[in-house]
Short mmCIF file of C-alpha atoms and ligand atoms in Angstrom, two decimals:
data_model
loop_
_atom_site.label_atom_id
_atom_site.label_comp_id
_atom_site.label_asym_id
_atom_site.label_seq_id
_atom_site.Cartn_x
_atom_site.Cartn_y
_atom_site.Cartn_z
CA MET U 5 9.25 -7.53 47.95
CA THR U 6 6.72 -9.82 48.76
CA SER U 7 7.96 -13.34 50.63
CA GLU U 8 7.48 -15.35 47.47
CA ALA U 9 10.61 -17.21 47.14
CA THR U 10 12.89 -15.23 44.18
CA GLN U 11 14.01 -17.14 40.84
CA SER U 12 17.38 -17.50 40.05
CA VAL U 13 18.98 -17.81 36.60
CA THR U 14 23.07 -17.94 36.08
CA ALA U 15 24.09 -17.52 32.26
CA SER U 16 27.36 -19.32 33.83
CA PRO U 17 30.59 -19.05 31.74
CA ALA U 18 31.74 -22.24 32.94
CA ARG U 19 28.89 -23.66 30.08
CA ASN U 20 30.38 -21.77 27.88
CA SER U 21 33.57 -22.01 26.26
CA GLY U 22 34.59 -19.04 24.95
CA ALA U 23 33.15 -16.73 27.80
CA GLY U 24 35.21 -14.22 29.71
CA SER U 25 35.52 -13.78 33.43
CA ASP U 26 33.24 -14.80 36.30
CA GLU U 27 32.03 -11.35 37.82
CA ALA U 28 29.06 -10.83 36.02
CA ILE U 29 28.27 -7.19 34.26
CA LEU U 30 24.38 -7.67 35.64
CA SER U 31 22.79 -8.92 38.38
CA VAL U 32 19.18 -9.09 38.58
CA ARG U 33 18.05 -9.89 42.24
CA GLY U 34 15.06 -10.68 43.37
CA LEU U 35 13.19 -8.52 40.91
CA GLU U 36 9.13 -6.94 40.32
CA THR U 37 7.63 -5.56 38.17
CA HIS U 38 3.78 -4.67 38.98
CA PHE U 39 1.10 -3.23 36.79
CA PHE U 40 -1.06 -0.86 38.56
CA THR U 41 -4.63 -1.21 36.91
CA ASP U 42 -7.98 -0.33 37.60
CA GLU U 43 -8.54 -3.91 38.34
CA GLY U 44 -6.34 -4.51 40.71
CA ILE U 45 -2.67 -5.00 40.22
CA VAL U 46 -1.07 -7.60 37.80
CA ARG U 47 2.48 -9.18 39.12
CA ALA U 48 4.15 -8.91 35.64
CA VAL U 49 7.21 -10.18 36.89
CA ASP U 50 7.75 -11.33 40.34
CA GLY U 51 10.55 -12.38 41.71
CA VAL U 52 13.04 -12.54 38.97
CA ASP U 53 16.79 -13.27 39.41
CA ILE U 54 19.24 -12.29 36.83
CA GLU U 55 23.29 -12.55 36.27
CA LEU U 56 24.60 -12.42 32.86
CA GLN U 57 27.98 -12.95 32.74
CA PRO U 58 30.97 -11.33 30.14
CA GLY U 59 30.40 -13.46 26.44
CA THR U 60 27.30 -15.35 27.62
CA THR U 61 24.19 -15.43 26.28
CA MET U 62 21.02 -16.15 28.34
CA GLY U 63 18.11 -17.28 26.16
CA ILE U 64 14.24 -16.15 27.46
CA VAL U 65 11.37 -18.64 26.07
CA GLY U 66 8.10 -18.56 27.18
CA GLU U 67 4.22 -17.79 25.45
CA SER U 68 3.17 -14.43 24.82
CA GLY U 69 2.74 -12.97 28.52
CA CYS U 70 5.12 -14.51 30.57
CA GLY U 71 6.80 -10.86 31.51
CA LYS U 72 9.65 -11.92 29.52
CA SER U 73 9.74 -7.88 27.83
CA ILE U 74 8.50 -6.59 30.65
CA THR U 75 11.91 -7.74 32.82
CA ALA U 76 13.96 -6.49 29.87
CA LYS U 77 12.36 -3.06 30.12
CA SER U 78 12.82 -3.23 33.97
CA ILE U 79 16.65 -3.78 32.94
CA LEU U 80 16.78 -0.23 31.23
CA GLN U 81 14.12 1.58 33.38
CA ILE U 82 11.39 1.71 30.80
CA VAL U 83 8.72 0.41 32.12
CA GLU U 84 5.77 2.39 31.47
CA ALA U 85 2.81 3.74 33.26
CA PRO U 86 1.01 1.93 35.29
CA GLY U 87 3.88 -0.53 35.56
CA ARG U 88 6.29 0.47 38.72
CA ILE U 89 9.39 -1.93 39.59
CA VAL U 90 8.37 -2.82 43.09
CA ALA U 91 11.13 -4.41 44.40
CA GLY U 92 14.58 -5.70 43.57
CA GLU U 93 18.53 -4.33 42.74
CA ILE U 94 19.98 -4.34 39.24
CA VAL U 95 23.27 -3.75 39.81
CA TYR U 96 25.76 -3.00 36.72
CA ASN U 97 29.43 -3.36 37.05
CA PRO U 98 31.51 -1.76 35.16
CA LYS U 99 34.86 -2.43 33.06
CA PRO U 100 38.03 -3.18 36.05
CA GLY U 101 39.34 0.01 36.57
CA GLU U 102 36.19 1.75 35.84
CA SER U 103 33.94 3.06 38.64
CA SER U 104 32.44 0.90 40.89
CA GLU U 105 29.29 -1.15 40.55
CA THR U 106 26.33 0.54 40.49
CA ASP U 107 22.33 -0.57 41.77
CA ILE U 108 20.68 0.78 38.32
CA LEU U 109 17.24 1.10 40.65
CA SER U 110 18.71 4.00 42.42
CA LEU U 111 19.22 6.04 39.89
CA GLY U 112 16.28 7.98 38.43
CA SER U 113 14.89 6.80 35.46
CA ASN U 114 15.42 10.47 33.61
CA SER U 115 19.24 11.20 35.34
CA ASP U 116 22.53 11.66 33.55
CA ALA U 117 23.31 8.46 35.04
CA MET U 118 20.65 6.03 33.97
CA ARG U 119 20.71 7.38 30.22
CA SER U 120 24.48 7.28 29.67
CA ILE U 121 24.54 3.39 30.82
CA ARG U 122 20.89 3.09 28.51
CA GLY U 123 21.86 3.03 25.24
CA GLY U 124 25.51 2.59 26.05
CA GLU U 125 26.59 0.29 28.66
CA VAL U 126 23.56 -1.19 27.72
CA SER U 127 21.44 -1.51 24.52
CA MET U 128 18.68 -2.71 23.66
CA ILE U 129 17.50 -4.22 20.57
CA PHE U 130 12.99 -3.61 20.84
CA GLN U 131 10.52 -6.30 19.17
CA GLU U 132 8.38 -3.71 17.25
CA PRO U 133 10.82 -1.58 15.36
CA MET U 134 8.16 0.12 13.53
CA THR U 135 6.72 1.98 16.64
CA SER U 136 10.37 2.44 17.90
CA PHE U 137 11.61 4.89 15.65
CA SER U 138 10.48 8.56 15.02
CA THR U 139 8.82 9.64 12.35
CA MET U 140 10.00 13.38 12.37
CA HIS U 141 13.66 12.27 12.13
CA THR U 142 15.90 10.72 9.61
CA PHE U 143 17.30 7.43 10.25
CA GLY U 144 20.54 9.13 10.22
CA ASN U 145 19.95 12.06 12.50
CA GLN U 146 18.28 9.32 15.48
CA ILE U 147 21.40 7.87 15.40
CA ASP U 148 24.17 10.36 15.33
CA GLU U 149 22.18 11.06 18.33
CA ALA U 150 22.35 7.55 20.67
CA LEU U 151 26.24 8.44 19.16
CA ARG U 152 26.43 11.77 20.01
CA LEU U 153 25.23 10.80 23.33
CA HIS U 154 27.70 7.87 24.35
CA THR U 155 31.02 8.80 22.48
CA ASN U 156 33.65 11.56 21.85
CA LEU U 157 33.49 10.81 18.54
CA SER U 158 33.54 14.14 15.93
CA LYS U 159 30.38 14.81 13.87
CA GLN U 160 32.29 12.81 10.45
CA GLU U 161 33.49 10.72 12.50
CA ARG U 162 29.81 10.16 13.99
CA PHE U 163 28.76 9.64 9.86
CA ASP U 164 31.52 7.37 8.82
CA LEU U 165 30.42 5.18 11.62
CA ALA U 166 26.33 4.70 11.34
CA VAL U 167 27.30 3.72 7.94
CA ASP U 168 30.03 1.52 7.87
CA TRP U 169 27.10 -0.32 10.86
CA LEU U 170 23.81 -0.03 8.19
CA ALA U 171 26.55 -1.52 6.12
CA ARG U 172 27.15 -4.58 8.59
CA VAL U 173 23.53 -5.47 9.12
CA GLY U 174 23.21 -5.42 4.80
CA ILE U 175 21.14 -2.22 4.30
CA PRO U 176 21.89 -1.46 1.01
CA ASN U 177 23.04 2.54 0.19
CA PRO U 178 23.84 3.18 3.38
CA VAL U 179 25.03 6.89 2.76
CA GLN U 180 21.73 7.61 1.29
CA ARG U 181 19.36 5.78 4.29
CA MET U 182 21.06 7.57 6.46
CA HIS U 183 19.03 10.47 5.25
CA GLU U 184 15.74 8.69 5.07
CA TYR U 185 13.03 9.11 7.31
CA PRO U 186 12.27 5.97 8.38
CA PHE U 187 8.80 5.01 6.45
CA ARG U 188 11.04 4.59 2.80
CA PHE U 189 12.20 1.61 5.75
CA SER U 190 10.89 -1.55 5.28
CA GLY U 191 9.96 -3.58 8.25
CA GLY U 192 13.27 -6.31 7.79
CA GLN U 193 15.32 -3.19 7.00
CA LEU U 194 13.87 -1.17 9.55
CA GLN U 195 15.05 -4.34 12.27
CA ARG U 196 18.19 -4.03 10.82
CA ALA U 197 18.67 -0.93 11.78
CA MET U 198 17.56 -0.87 14.76
CA ILE U 199 19.95 -3.35 15.74
CA ALA U 200 22.89 -1.04 14.10
CA MET U 201 21.64 1.91 16.41
CA ALA U 202 21.91 -1.24 19.40
CA MET U 203 25.62 -1.79 18.67
CA CYS U 204 26.94 1.05 17.54
CA THR U 205 27.55 2.25 20.86
CA ASN U 206 29.38 -0.73 21.62
CA PRO U 207 27.66 -2.22 24.74
CA ARG U 208 28.78 -4.61 27.07
CA VAL U 209 25.14 -5.95 27.66
CA LEU U 210 22.84 -6.44 24.49
CA ILE U 211 19.10 -6.90 25.38
CA ALA U 212 17.35 -8.55 22.25
CA ASP U 213 13.58 -8.22 22.54
CA GLU U 214 12.43 -10.89 19.46
CA PRO U 215 15.62 -8.90 17.22
CA THR U 216 15.20 -11.34 14.25
CA THR U 217 11.20 -12.10 14.32
CA ALA U 218 10.28 -9.42 11.45
CA LEU U 219 13.37 -10.95 8.72
CA ASP U 220 13.16 -14.12 6.87
CA VAL U 221 15.42 -17.06 7.47
CA THR U 222 19.03 -16.07 5.18
CA THR U 223 18.93 -12.48 6.92
CA GLN U 224 18.33 -14.09 10.38
CA ALA U 225 21.26 -16.15 9.98
CA GLN U 226 23.38 -12.98 9.24
CA ILE U 227 22.48 -11.01 11.56
CA LEU U 228 22.73 -14.21 14.98
CA ASP U 229 25.86 -14.59 12.58
CA LEU U 230 26.73 -10.96 13.24
CA LEU U 231 25.73 -10.75 16.93
CA GLN U 232 27.61 -13.54 17.87
CA ARG U 233 31.08 -11.87 16.08
CA MET U 234 30.13 -9.17 17.97
CA GLN U 235 29.83 -10.87 20.65
CA GLU U 236 33.43 -12.54 20.65
CA GLU U 237 34.98 -9.59 19.96
CA ASN U 238 33.98 -7.63 23.03
CA ASP U 239 32.99 -10.45 25.44
CA MET U 240 29.57 -9.09 25.34
CA ALA U 241 27.02 -10.66 27.50
CA VAL U 242 23.38 -10.88 25.70
CA LEU U 243 19.57 -11.69 26.85
CA PHE U 244 17.91 -13.15 24.02
CA ILE U 245 14.56 -13.55 24.45
CA THR U 246 12.12 -15.45 21.75
CA HIS U 247 9.71 -17.50 21.00
CA ASP U 248 12.05 -19.26 18.51
CA LEU U 249 13.51 -22.38 20.76
CA GLY U 250 15.15 -22.81 16.88
CA VAL U 251 16.91 -19.56 17.28
CA ILE U 252 17.36 -20.67 21.18
CA SER U 253 19.44 -23.58 19.41
CA GLU U 254 21.93 -22.03 17.42
CA ILE U 255 22.58 -18.76 19.86
CA ALA U 256 21.89 -19.38 23.43
CA ASP U 257 24.34 -21.23 26.10
CA ASP U 258 21.91 -20.80 28.86
CA VAL U 259 17.78 -21.23 29.08
CA THR U 260 15.40 -19.34 31.30
CA VAL U 261 11.81 -19.76 30.89
CA MET U 262 9.14 -18.06 32.55
CA TYR U 263 5.68 -18.67 32.90
CA LEU U 264 3.30 -15.99 34.78
CA GLY U 265 6.31 -13.95 36.00
CA LYS U 266 8.12 -16.39 37.06
CA VAL U 267 11.18 -18.58 36.58
CA VAL U 268 10.33 -21.99 35.87
CA GLU U 269 12.82 -23.53 34.52
CA SER U 270 16.74 -22.39 33.64
CA GLY U 271 19.97 -24.74 33.04
CA PRO U 272 22.08 -25.40 30.11
CA VAL U 273 21.16 -24.77 26.45
CA PHE U 274 21.49 -29.03 26.21
CA SER U 275 19.98 -29.75 28.85
CA PHE U 276 16.96 -27.86 28.44
CA PHE U 277 16.65 -29.63 24.57
CA ASP U 278 17.96 -33.09 25.70
CA ASP U 279 16.60 -33.22 29.32
CA PRO U 280 13.91 -30.87 29.89
CA MET U 281 11.91 -30.88 33.19
CA HIS U 282 9.70 -29.04 33.62
CA PRO U 283 6.09 -30.06 32.08
CA TYR U 284 5.78 -26.66 31.04
CA SER U 285 9.16 -27.06 29.24
CA ARG U 286 8.26 -29.90 28.04
CA ALA U 287 4.89 -28.78 25.91
CA LEU U 288 6.86 -25.99 24.55
CA LEU U 289 9.41 -28.63 23.30
CA THR U 290 6.76 -30.91 21.82
CA SER U 291 4.72 -28.42 20.00
CA ILE U 292 7.87 -27.01 17.47
CA PRO U 293 8.09 -29.59 14.50
CA SER U 294 11.38 -31.71 14.43
CA MET U 295 13.10 -33.04 11.28
CA PHE U 296 10.83 -36.41 11.41
CA THR U 297 7.83 -34.83 11.41
CA SER U 298 5.83 -35.42 7.80
CA SER U 299 3.96 -32.07 6.45
CA ARG U 300 0.50 -32.60 6.96
CA GLU U 301 1.12 -34.16 10.64
CA ARG U 302 -0.72 -32.49 13.46
CA LEU U 303 1.44 -30.73 16.15
CA PRO U 304 0.93 -31.37 19.51
CA SER U 305 -0.27 -28.18 21.38
CA ILE U 306 -0.48 -26.46 25.20
CA SER U 307 -3.73 -26.94 26.75
CA GLY U 308 -5.36 -24.01 27.17
CA SER U 309 -4.39 -20.79 26.51
CA ILE U 310 -2.22 -18.19 29.42
CA PRO U 311 -3.96 -17.32 32.55
CA HIS U 312 -4.74 -13.51 33.16
CA PRO U 313 -2.76 -12.32 35.56
CA GLN U 314 -5.06 -11.49 37.27
CA ASN U 315 -7.11 -14.38 37.77
CA ARG U 316 -4.38 -16.64 38.83
CA PRO U 317 -4.39 -19.81 39.23
CA SER U 318 -4.16 -20.83 43.30
CA GLY U 319 -0.98 -22.92 43.96
CA CYS U 320 0.96 -23.85 40.33
CA ALA U 321 0.36 -21.32 37.92
CA PHE U 322 0.38 -23.79 35.48
CA HIS U 323 -1.62 -26.28 37.45
CA PRO U 324 -4.97 -25.87 34.67
CA ARG U 325 -2.95 -27.15 31.77
CA CYS U 326 -0.79 -29.71 32.93
CA GLN U 327 -0.37 -33.19 32.08
CA SER U 328 0.98 -34.30 35.06
CA PHE U 329 -1.36 -31.81 37.77
CA MET U 330 -1.43 -34.18 40.97
CA GLU U 331 -4.82 -33.02 42.95
CA GLY U 332 -4.17 -31.85 46.26
CA THR U 333 -0.85 -29.90 45.96
CA CYS U 334 -0.43 -28.25 42.22
CA ASP U 335 -3.60 -26.60 43.23
CA VAL U 336 -2.86 -26.15 46.74
CA ARG U 337 0.72 -25.30 47.45
CA GLU U 338 3.02 -22.97 45.36
CA PRO U 339 6.71 -24.48 44.12
CA GLU U 340 9.53 -23.04 44.81
CA LEU U 341 12.92 -23.05 42.14
CA VAL U 342 14.87 -25.24 42.95
CA SER U 343 18.25 -27.15 41.97
CA VAL U 344 17.65 -30.69 40.59
CA ASN U 345 21.29 -31.13 39.47
CA GLU U 346 24.53 -29.54 39.37
CA GLU U 347 23.27 -27.11 36.05
CA GLN U 348 19.24 -27.63 36.49
CA GLU U 349 16.37 -25.45 38.37
CA VAL U 350 13.25 -26.22 38.01
CA SER U 351 9.61 -25.19 39.94
CA CYS U 352 7.69 -28.38 39.93
CA PHE U 353 6.75 -30.34 43.02
CA LEU U 354 7.11 -33.49 40.17
CA TYR U 355 10.84 -32.51 41.65
CA GLU U 356 10.50 -31.67 45.34
CA GLU U 357 12.25 -35.40 46.18
CA ARG U 358 14.99 -34.47 44.63
FE1 LIG K 410 2.64 -29.47 36.92
FE2 LIG K 410 1.85 -29.66 39.43
FE3 LIG K 410 4.18 -29.40 38.44
FE4 LIG K 410 2.74 -27.39 38.55
S1 LIG K 410 4.16 -28.45 40.56
S2 LIG K 410 4.18 -27.95 36.68
S3 LIG K 410 0.98 -28.42 37.70
S4 LIG K 410 3.12 -31.54 38.05
#
């Protein structure tokens, strides 16, 4: 583990009216995932802490390449080579009365215990449904395999449950679709089929990586509604990754903003929208249209682009793009994530005095 301070993020049940118990289902502590390439080491996730409580949703936002998806994949130990988790722990807490807490990273990525957690207790909806299904098997075969691995249901019960889930996510003719191959599904249908597959095992934690990107707004609203109902029924914790701040405002209890593998701000969703503190958070929010934006008005954009992780700027990684840059400070030292009030944490020298 590096000496750099880890970033702390908590989806707090105290801020969510429908929240469950205080005990975290999943605690990620000091997670570091690096990619060992011929050109050097890329620190894709660089010391992130996450606590997920039952019945809460944490939204993770940030531009592409900031480490959101790699954080999610690290939790399930499905980071592809040359990536490797090099430090941290990921503690999963089973239901009260079941076996004791488990450090997921102590399990082999292909062990039976890990397979039981992955797709059963902790499910994931992937960003790219087109490449996430096997083209060689029917959808029915694939969802049946998930149910066979994670439930004790009979073959007929598994079939009926899969059909029920296809219907719940709005796929017409679900019985017929069970016998079809994924190439027969449209992009939106594949996305919904993936949601059905992730939810059918009744997970306690759902990681949703851009789950509604390929969907039209009506279907998106239906899917978000479905996820929220599932969450209420099962006290499920959700880690929701998206670029869409409109979706975040709808579904999240807490928001985490990531930039170049680090958390730069975290706090309750209303604080993020009412009083964003980090200059990057403010820039993200000013670059989305509001109800008062006229149709021809140019939206402000964040200057520059996210640097390549191998060319990480000195000091604060956001300093080449920051409107509040302070020469001699921001380009020299790296700010730590600190509490600025009871609920918000931010890593920026503007708040150092607090
Ligand atoms: Fe901007 Fe400096 Fe704050 Fe970084 S530390 S966000 S460069 S003001």
